[in-house]
mmCIF file of C-alpha atoms in Angstrom:
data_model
loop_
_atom_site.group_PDB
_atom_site.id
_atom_site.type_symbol
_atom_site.label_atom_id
_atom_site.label_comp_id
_atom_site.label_asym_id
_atom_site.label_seq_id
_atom_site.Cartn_x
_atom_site.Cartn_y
_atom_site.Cartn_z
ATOM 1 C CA UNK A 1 -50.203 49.914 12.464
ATOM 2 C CA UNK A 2 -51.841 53.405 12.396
ATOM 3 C CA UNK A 3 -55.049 52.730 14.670
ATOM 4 C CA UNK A 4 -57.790 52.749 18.158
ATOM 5 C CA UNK A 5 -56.259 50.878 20.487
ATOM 6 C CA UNK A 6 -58.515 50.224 23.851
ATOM 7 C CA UNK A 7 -57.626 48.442 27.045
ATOM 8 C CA UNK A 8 -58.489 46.361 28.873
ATOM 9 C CA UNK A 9 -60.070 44.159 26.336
ATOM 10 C CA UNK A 10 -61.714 42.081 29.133
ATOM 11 C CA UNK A 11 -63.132 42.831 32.551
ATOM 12 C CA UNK A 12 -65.135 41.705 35.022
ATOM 13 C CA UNK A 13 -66.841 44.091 37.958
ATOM 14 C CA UNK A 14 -68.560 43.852 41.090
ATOM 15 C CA UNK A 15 -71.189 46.155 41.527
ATOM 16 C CA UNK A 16 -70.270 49.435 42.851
ATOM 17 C CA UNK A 17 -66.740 48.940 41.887
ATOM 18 C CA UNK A 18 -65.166 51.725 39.906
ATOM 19 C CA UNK A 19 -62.783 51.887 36.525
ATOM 20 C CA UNK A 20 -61.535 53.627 33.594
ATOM 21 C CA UNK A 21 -61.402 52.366 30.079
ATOM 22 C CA UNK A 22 -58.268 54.121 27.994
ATOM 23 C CA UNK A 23 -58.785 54.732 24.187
ATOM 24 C CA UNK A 24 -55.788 55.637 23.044
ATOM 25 C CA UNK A 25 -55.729 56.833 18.660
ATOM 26 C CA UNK A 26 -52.634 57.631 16.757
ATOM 27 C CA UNK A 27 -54.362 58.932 13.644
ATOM 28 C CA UNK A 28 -53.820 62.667 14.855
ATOM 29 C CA UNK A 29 -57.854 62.620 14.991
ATOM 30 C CA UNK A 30 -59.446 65.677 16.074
ATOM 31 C CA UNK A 31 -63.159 63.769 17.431
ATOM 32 C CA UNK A 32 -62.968 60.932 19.692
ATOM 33 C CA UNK A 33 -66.330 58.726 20.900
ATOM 34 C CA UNK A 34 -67.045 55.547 23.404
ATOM 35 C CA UNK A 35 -69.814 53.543 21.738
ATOM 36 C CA UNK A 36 -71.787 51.299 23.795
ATOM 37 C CA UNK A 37 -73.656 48.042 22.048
ATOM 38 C CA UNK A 38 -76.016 45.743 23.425
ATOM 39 C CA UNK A 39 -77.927 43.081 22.180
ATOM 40 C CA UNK A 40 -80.571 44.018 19.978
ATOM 41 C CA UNK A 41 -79.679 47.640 21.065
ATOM 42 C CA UNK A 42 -77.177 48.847 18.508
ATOM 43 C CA UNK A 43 -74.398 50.713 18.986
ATOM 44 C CA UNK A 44 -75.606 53.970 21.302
ATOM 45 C CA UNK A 45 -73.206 56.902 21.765
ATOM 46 C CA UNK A 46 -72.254 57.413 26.033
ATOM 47 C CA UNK A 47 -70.170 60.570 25.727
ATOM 48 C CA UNK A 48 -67.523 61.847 23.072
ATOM 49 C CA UNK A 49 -65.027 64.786 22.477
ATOM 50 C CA UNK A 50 -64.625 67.304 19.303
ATOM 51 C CA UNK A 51 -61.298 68.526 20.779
ATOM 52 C CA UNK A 52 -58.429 68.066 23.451
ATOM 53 C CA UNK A 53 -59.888 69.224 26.827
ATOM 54 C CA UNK A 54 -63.704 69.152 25.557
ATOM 55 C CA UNK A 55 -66.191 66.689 26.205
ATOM 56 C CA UNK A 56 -70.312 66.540 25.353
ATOM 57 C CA UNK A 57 -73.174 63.801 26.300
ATOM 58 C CA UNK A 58 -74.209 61.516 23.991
ATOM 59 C CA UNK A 59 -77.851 59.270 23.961
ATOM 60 C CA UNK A 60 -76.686 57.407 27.261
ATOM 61 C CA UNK A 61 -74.391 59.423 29.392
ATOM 62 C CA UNK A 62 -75.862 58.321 32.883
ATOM 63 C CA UNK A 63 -73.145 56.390 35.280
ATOM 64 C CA UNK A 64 -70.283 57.650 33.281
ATOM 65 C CA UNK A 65 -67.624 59.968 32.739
ATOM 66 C CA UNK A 66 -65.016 60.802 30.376
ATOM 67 C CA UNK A 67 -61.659 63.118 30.085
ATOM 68 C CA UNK A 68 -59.611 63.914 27.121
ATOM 69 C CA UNK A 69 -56.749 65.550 28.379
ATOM 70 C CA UNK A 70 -54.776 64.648 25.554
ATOM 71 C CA UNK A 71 -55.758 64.831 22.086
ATOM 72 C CA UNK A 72 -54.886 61.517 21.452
ATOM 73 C CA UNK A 73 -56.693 59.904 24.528
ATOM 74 C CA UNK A 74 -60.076 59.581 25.656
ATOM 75 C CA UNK A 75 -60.648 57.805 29.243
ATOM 76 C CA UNK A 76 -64.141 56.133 30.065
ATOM 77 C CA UNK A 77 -64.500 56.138 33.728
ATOM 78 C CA UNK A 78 -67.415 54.355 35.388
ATOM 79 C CA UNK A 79 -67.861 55.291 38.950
ATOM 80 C CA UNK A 80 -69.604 52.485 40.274
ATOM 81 C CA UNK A 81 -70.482 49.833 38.661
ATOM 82 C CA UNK A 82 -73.810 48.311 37.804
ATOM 83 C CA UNK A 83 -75.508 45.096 35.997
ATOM 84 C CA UNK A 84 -76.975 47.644 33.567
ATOM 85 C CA UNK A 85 -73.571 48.483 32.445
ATOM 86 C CA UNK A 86 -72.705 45.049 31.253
ATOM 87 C CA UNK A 87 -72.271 45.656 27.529
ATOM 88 C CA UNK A 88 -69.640 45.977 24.934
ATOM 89 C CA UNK A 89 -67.404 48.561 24.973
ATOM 90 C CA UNK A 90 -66.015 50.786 21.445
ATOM 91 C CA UNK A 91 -64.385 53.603 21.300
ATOM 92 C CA UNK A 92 -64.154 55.563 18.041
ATOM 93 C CA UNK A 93 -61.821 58.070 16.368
ATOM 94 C CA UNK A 94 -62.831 60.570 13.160
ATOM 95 C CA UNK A 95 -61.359 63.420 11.421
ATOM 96 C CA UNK A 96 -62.882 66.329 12.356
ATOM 97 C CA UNK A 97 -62.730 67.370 7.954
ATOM 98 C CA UNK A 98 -65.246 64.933 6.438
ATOM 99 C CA UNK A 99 -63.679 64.756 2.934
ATOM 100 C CA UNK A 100 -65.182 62.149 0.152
ATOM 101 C CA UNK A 101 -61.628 60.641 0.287
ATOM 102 C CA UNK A 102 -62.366 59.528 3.926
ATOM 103 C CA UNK A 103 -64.020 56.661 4.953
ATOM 104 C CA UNK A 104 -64.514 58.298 8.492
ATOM 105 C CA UNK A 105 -64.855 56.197 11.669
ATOM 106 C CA UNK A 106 -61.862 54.097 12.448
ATOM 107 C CA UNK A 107 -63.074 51.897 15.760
ATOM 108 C CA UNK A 108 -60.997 50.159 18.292
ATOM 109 C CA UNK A 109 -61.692 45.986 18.798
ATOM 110 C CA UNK A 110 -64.396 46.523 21.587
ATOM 111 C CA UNK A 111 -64.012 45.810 25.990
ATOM 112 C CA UNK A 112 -66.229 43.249 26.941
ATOM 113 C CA UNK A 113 -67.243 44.817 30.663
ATOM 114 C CA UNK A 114 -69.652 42.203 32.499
ATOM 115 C CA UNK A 115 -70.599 43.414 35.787
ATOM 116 C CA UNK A 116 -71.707 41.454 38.621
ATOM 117 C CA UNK B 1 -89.255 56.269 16.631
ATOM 118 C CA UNK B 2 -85.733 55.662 15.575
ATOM 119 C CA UNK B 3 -83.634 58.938 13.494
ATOM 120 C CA UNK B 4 -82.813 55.828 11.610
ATOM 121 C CA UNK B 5 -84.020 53.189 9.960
ATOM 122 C CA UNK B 6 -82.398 50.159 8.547
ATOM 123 C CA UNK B 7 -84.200 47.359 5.896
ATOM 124 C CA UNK B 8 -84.320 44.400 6.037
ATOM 125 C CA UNK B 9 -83.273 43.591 9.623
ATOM 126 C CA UNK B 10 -82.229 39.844 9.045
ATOM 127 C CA UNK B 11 -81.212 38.991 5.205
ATOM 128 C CA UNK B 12 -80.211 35.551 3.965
ATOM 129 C CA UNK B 13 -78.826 35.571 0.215
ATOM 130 C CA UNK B 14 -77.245 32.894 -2.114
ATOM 131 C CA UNK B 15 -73.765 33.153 -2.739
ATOM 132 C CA UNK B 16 -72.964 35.389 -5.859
ATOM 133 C CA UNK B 17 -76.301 37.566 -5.463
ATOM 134 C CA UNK B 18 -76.798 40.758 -5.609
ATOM 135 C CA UNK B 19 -77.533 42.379 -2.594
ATOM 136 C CA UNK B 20 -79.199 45.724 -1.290
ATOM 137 C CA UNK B 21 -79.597 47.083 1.991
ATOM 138 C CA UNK B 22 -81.688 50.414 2.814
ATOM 139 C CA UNK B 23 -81.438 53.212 4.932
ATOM 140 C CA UNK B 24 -83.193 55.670 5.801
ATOM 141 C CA UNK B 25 -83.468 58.555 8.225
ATOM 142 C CA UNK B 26 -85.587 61.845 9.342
ATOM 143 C CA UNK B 27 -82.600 63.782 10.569
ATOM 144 C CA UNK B 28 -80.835 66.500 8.340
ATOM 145 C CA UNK B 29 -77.039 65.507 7.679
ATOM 146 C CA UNK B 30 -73.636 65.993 7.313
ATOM 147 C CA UNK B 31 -72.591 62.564 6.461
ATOM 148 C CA UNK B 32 -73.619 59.465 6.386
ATOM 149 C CA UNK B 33 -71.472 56.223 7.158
ATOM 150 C CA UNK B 34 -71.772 52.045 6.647
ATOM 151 C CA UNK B 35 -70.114 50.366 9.084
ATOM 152 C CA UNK B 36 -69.625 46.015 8.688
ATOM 153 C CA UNK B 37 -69.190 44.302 12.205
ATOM 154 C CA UNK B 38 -68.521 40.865 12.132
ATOM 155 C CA UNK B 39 -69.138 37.834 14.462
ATOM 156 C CA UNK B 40 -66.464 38.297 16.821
ATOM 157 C CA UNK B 41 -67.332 42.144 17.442
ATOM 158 C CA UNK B 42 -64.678 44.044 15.131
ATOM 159 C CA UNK B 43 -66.151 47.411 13.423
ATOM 160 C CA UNK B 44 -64.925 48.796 10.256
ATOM 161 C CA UNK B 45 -66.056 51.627 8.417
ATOM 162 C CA UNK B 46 -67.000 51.174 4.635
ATOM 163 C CA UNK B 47 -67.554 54.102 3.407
ATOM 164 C CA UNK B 48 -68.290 57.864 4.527
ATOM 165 C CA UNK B 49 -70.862 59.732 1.915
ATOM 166 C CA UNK B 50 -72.608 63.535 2.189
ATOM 167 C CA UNK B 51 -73.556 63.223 -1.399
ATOM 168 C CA UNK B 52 -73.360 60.543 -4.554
ATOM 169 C CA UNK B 53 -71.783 57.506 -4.531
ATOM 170 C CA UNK B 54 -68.691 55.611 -3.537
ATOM 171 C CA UNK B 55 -67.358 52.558 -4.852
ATOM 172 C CA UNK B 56 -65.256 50.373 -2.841
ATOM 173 C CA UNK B 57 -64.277 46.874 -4.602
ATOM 174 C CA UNK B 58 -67.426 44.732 -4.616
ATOM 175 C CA UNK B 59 -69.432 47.534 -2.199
ATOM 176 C CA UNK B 60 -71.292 50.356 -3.603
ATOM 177 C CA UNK B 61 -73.422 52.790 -1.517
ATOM 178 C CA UNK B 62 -75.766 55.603 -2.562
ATOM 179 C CA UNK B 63 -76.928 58.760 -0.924
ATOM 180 C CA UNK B 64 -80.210 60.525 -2.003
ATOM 181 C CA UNK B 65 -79.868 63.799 0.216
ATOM 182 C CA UNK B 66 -83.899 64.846 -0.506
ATOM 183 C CA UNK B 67 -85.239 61.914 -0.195
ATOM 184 C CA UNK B 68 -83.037 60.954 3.120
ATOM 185 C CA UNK B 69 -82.229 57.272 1.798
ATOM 186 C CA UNK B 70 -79.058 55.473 1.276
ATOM 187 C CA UNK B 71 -78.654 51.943 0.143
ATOM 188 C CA UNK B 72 -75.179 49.795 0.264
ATOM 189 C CA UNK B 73 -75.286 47.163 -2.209
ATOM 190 C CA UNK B 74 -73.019 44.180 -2.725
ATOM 191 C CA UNK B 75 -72.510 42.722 -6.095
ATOM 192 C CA UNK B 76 -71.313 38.669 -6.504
ATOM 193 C CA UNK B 77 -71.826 38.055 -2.714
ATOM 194 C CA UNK B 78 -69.458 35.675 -0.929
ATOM 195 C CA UNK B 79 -69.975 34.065 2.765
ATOM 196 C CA UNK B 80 -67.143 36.193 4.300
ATOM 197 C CA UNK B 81 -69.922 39.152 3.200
ATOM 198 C CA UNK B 82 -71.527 37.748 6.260
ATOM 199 C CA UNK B 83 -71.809 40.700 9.131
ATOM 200 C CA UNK B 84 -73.549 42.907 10.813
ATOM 201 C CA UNK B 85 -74.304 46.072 8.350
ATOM 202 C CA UNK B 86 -75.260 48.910 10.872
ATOM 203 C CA UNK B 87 -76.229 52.821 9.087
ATOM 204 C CA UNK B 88 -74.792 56.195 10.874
ATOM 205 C CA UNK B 89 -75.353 59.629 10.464
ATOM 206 C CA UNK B 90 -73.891 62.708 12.179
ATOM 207 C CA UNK B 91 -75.965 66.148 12.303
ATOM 208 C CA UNK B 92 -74.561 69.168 11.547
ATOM 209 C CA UNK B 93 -74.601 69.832 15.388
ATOM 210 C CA UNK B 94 -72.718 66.651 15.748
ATOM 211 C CA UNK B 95 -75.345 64.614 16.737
ATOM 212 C CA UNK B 96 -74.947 61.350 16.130
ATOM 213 C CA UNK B 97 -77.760 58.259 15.423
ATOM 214 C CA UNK B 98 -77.416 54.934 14.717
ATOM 215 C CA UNK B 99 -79.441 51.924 13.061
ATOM 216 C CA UNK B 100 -79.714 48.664 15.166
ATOM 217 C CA UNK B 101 -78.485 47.090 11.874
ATOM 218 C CA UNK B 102 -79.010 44.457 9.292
ATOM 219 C CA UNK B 103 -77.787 41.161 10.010
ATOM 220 C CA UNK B 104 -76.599 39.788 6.282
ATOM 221 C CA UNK B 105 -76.037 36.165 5.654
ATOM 222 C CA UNK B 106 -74.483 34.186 2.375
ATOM 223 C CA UNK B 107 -74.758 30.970 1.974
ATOM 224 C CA UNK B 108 -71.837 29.346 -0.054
#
């Protein structure tokens, strides 16, 4: 099925360690987004990508990075770890043409990253 | 003070009723989304507007571009209504804002 796909669904850090979540979308979608969510926090955007080879902050970009080096990829790297970035993990795919038709996001099933 | 605003935060409802839930924000737009998560984390996106109103099965939401409100209502509720109901919008310089969400709950 035609979807967000995101790996690792589960992980567990040690503080300073590093790694990279992979978002990987077969929808031929133009914008790409990693989502973080905390409890009683909402979902707050980290970084996301209009375009193969372009990236932009979002509300919480701090402690991360991100590449999208193919149109249908977007990598989350965190380059060391820290107890603040325990969280849930989305990553998010959307057209870049917002018809009516659309219903617009399509997200992936979420990494649960607990760092400790 | 959040771009956007979600009402009620917590809702409890009978099953069968008819339920609304606002949304409202001080941001100008290019669209507008509803997205359900359920207990178990999953995110799906209901419905997309810039203007109008869409009507998906038992879901219909609303946009009122001057006034900056949109409400999602759910007619005949039903317990596997029960989820998270969490308001976007994206700017026209693709900035994007979310509400913390309303937390919806029918009781069978």
């Amino acid at each position: 099925n035609a979807g967000v796909t995101q790996t690792p669904k589960f992980r567990v850090l040690k503080t300073g360690q590093s790694m990279t979540l992979l978002c990987a979308q077969d929808m031929n979608h133009e914008y790409m987004y990693w989502y973080r969510q905390d409890p009683g926090m909402g979902l707050r955007l980290i970084h996301y990508s209009v375009g193969e080879g372009t990236t932009a902050k979002g509300e919480v970009p701090d402690g991360y990075n991100v590449s999208r080096l193919k149109k249908q990829n977007f990598l989350l790297g965190l380059e060391s770890a820290a107890p603040s970035q325990t969280s849930v993990y989305f990553c998010a795919s959307s057209p870049h043409f917002i018809g009516q038709g659309k219903r617009g996001y399509t997200f992936g099933s979420g990494t649960r990253l607990t760092v400790v | 003070k959040n771009e956007v605003e979600q009402s009620p935060q917590n809702l409890t409802a009978q099953e069968g009723e008819f339920i609304t839930i606002n949304c409202s924000y001080s941001v100008g737009i290019s669209a507008l989304h509803w997205l359900q998560q359920h207990p178990g984390g999953g995110i799906v996106s209901l419905f997309m507007l810039s203007s109008g109103k869409k009507k998906h099965g038992r879901l219909i939401a609303t946009i009122n571009i001057q006034e900056k409100h949109s409400s999602l209502h759910i007619t005949a509720s039903h317990p596997r209504d029960s989820a998270v109901y969490i308001c976007a919008v994206r700017s026209p310089g693709n900035q994007f804002y979310f509400g913390t969400g309303t937390s919806l709950t029918v009781i069978p």
